[in-house]
Amino acid sequence: MKQKLLFANITEESNWSDWRWQLRNRIMSSDELDQYANLSVYEKASIQKAIDVFPMAITPYYASLINKDDSTCPIRMQCIPNPKELIKGSGDMDDPLHEDGDSPCPGLTHRYPDRVLLLVTNECSMYCRHCTRKRKVGDNEKVSKDSDIIKAIEYIKAHPDIRDVLLSGGDPFVLSTNRLEQIIRRVREIPHVQVIRIGTRTPVVMPQRITDHLVKMLKKYHPIWINTHFNHPREFTEESARALAKLADAGIPLGNQTVLLKGINDCAFIIKKLAHLLVSNRVRPYYLYQCDLSRGIEHFRTPVSKGVEIMEALIGHTSGFAVPTFVVDAPGGGGKIPVLPNYQLSSTSTKTVLRNYEGVICIYEEPANYNSSCSSTCNVCKGSSALHDPIGLQKLINPNAKMVSLIPEGNRRKKRLKIYKDILHDN
Ligand SMILES: *Cc1c(COP(=O)(O)O)cnc(C)c1O
Ligand code: SF4
């Protein structure tokens, strides 16, 4: 293969396909970049400045996909630092997703009622320039300590509502198979944990990591679900396809999370092609993320409307299972909020007016005599926390709801009223 000729120091054919070799030979300085991309002296100097703040690491495999002469190459833009990373945008935040704030113990985020995010390492095989956890990734002083992981697992044990544990990082697949197995085994031993999920970019940036040995280990702990992170059609190669096939053949349902990135994939045609490559490789497009407000990535951000435009071009135009959900991860820990084009145009008591992807406007006639099947004799929801301790709009709409409005904390009208009443009371 052509790309291998780049490596004068490869002595054995097997090295390239050895993931530990890929890790050991990561490109970490601007001088080493020469053989992969044509850089001017000025560029090199400015890249070095960015590296001083946010470290660089690129696997030889991923670097070999760079188009040397194209300064807008989507592979290059995802892995080679850019001095724009040093610009502080007005919306930038250190922890936009409030992952540390919603953390009951180091490395664990418990935001949603029935699932948690467990960061098992801060190390990645490649440091993506658009990474939302940029401030942590590659920071050796913030390695996930054994004792932290044990504490996090104790927390999960003590919370029977948690039925889905998402292992992420960093990239869990940079851990040795043995180390990873220790963690997965402990989580699997918890009776109320139904699903273990792993988020990994290795099928994209170091597909050599998906070995038979790893897959054999994972299979023992089913149901295991994996989400990977392809952002551009050019990331599909023979090697990445082989890695995905191994995982799919092991019965692991595969999903993909794409980040919407300016100049890389902010185009409906690119996202559609990506979606088709994913489903051809048995990967279901899961989320399309609006770029977060993390520091150092403002130059990658698009307006939210770009995501809506892309969804407009996907929904109805291609297979439902090739369409991801477009989400904005709300700053401050609000979690993922789906954003869609509008399909419901209007409604009356008897009809709902909808439009389809072609612009056809139609009505759906509501049933004439619909009464909810909810009754006092039904037991399906009895004892569910959704009824006795509802969340969000459920407070208003669940069958037992007594509340008629939800009012944000610190509402000015309420405050004004309270001050006025207090004055009356004091007199
Ligand atoms: C994304 C995320 C999850 C998983 O959310 P799903 O919508 O179930 O994929 C869980 N916890 C945190 C903190 C997350 O950011
Ligand atoms: S693999 Fe994920 S965590 Fe690691 S640098 Fe890339 S986006 Fe960040």
PDB file of N, CA, C and O and ligand atoms in Angstrom, residues 124 126-128 131 137 170 201 229, ligand 2:
ATOM      1  N   CYS A 124      -6.507   9.509  24.382  1.00  0.00           N
ATOM      2  CA  CYS A 124      -7.097   9.135  23.097  1.00  0.00           C
ATOM      3  C   CYS A 124      -5.975   8.748  22.164  1.00  0.00           C
ATOM      4  O   CYS A 124      -4.845   9.196  22.332  1.00  0.00           O
ATOM      5  N   MET A 126      -5.951   9.619  19.016  1.00  0.00           N
ATOM      6  CA  MET A 126      -5.719  10.873  18.302  1.00  0.00           C
ATOM      7  C   MET A 126      -6.464  11.980  19.034  1.00  0.00           C
ATOM      8  O   MET A 126      -7.549  11.739  19.543  1.00  0.00           O
ATOM      9  N   TYR A 127      -5.883  13.169  19.081  1.00  0.00           N
ATOM     10  CA  TYR A 127      -6.599  14.290  19.683  1.00  0.00           C
ATOM     11  C   TYR A 127      -7.306  15.070  18.588  1.00  0.00           C
ATOM     12  O   TYR A 127      -6.658  15.757  17.795  1.00  0.00           O
ATOM     13  N   CYS A 128      -8.625  14.946  18.560  1.00  0.00           N
ATOM     14  CA  CYS A 128      -9.404  15.649  17.553  1.00  0.00           C
ATOM     15  C   CYS A 128      -9.356  17.133  17.873  1.00  0.00           C
ATOM     16  O   CYS A 128      -9.559  17.535  19.014  1.00  0.00           O
ATOM     17  N   CYS A 131     -12.449  18.554  19.614  1.00  0.00           N
ATOM     18  CA  CYS A 131     -12.933  17.801  20.780  1.00  0.00           C
ATOM     19  C   CYS A 131     -13.574  18.712  21.825  1.00  0.00           C
ATOM     20  O   CYS A 131     -13.019  19.727  22.219  1.00  0.00           O
ATOM     21  N   VAL A 137      -8.514  16.054  27.611  1.00  0.00           N
ATOM     22  CA  VAL A 137      -7.918  14.984  26.829  1.00  0.00           C
ATOM     23  C   VAL A 137      -6.398  15.139  26.772  1.00  0.00           C
ATOM     24  O   VAL A 137      -5.880  16.217  26.533  1.00  0.00           O
ATOM     25  N   GLY A 170     -11.874  10.846  26.849  1.00  0.00           N
ATOM     26  CA  GLY A 170     -10.892   9.976  26.245  1.00  0.00           C
ATOM     27  C   GLY A 170     -11.542   8.843  25.446  1.00  0.00           C
ATOM     28  O   GLY A 170     -12.695   8.914  25.093  1.00  0.00           O
ATOM     29  N   ARG A 201     -13.546   6.347  19.210  1.00  0.00           N
ATOM     30  CA  ARG A 201     -13.250   6.805  17.847  1.00  0.00           C
ATOM     31  C   ARG A 201     -12.222   5.900  17.177  1.00  0.00           C
ATOM     32  O   ARG A 201     -11.793   6.181  16.055  1.00  0.00           O
ATOM     33  N   HIS A 229     -17.505   7.528  15.806  1.00  0.00           N
ATOM     34  CA  HIS A 229     -17.485   8.970  15.529  1.00  0.00           C
ATOM     35  C   HIS A 229     -16.842   9.245  14.163  1.00  0.00           C
ATOM     36  O   HIS A 229     -15.701   9.663  14.083  1.00  0.00           O
TER      37      HIS A 229
HETATM   38  S1  SF4 B   2     -11.633  10.692  20.265  1.00  0.00           S
HETATM   39 FE1  SF4 B   2     -13.299  11.802  21.281  1.00  0.00          FE
HETATM   40  S2  SF4 B   2     -12.507  12.342  23.306  1.00  0.00           S
HETATM   41 FE2  SF4 B   2     -10.752  11.790  22.006  1.00  0.00          FE
HETATM   42  S3  SF4 B   2     -10.024  13.704  21.145  1.00  0.00           S
HETATM   43 FE3  SF4 B   2     -11.469  12.815  19.665  1.00  0.00          FE
HETATM   44  S4  SF4 B   2     -13.464  13.739  20.177  1.00  0.00           S
HETATM   45 FE4  SF4 B   2     -12.098  14.050  21.950  1.00  0.00          FE
END
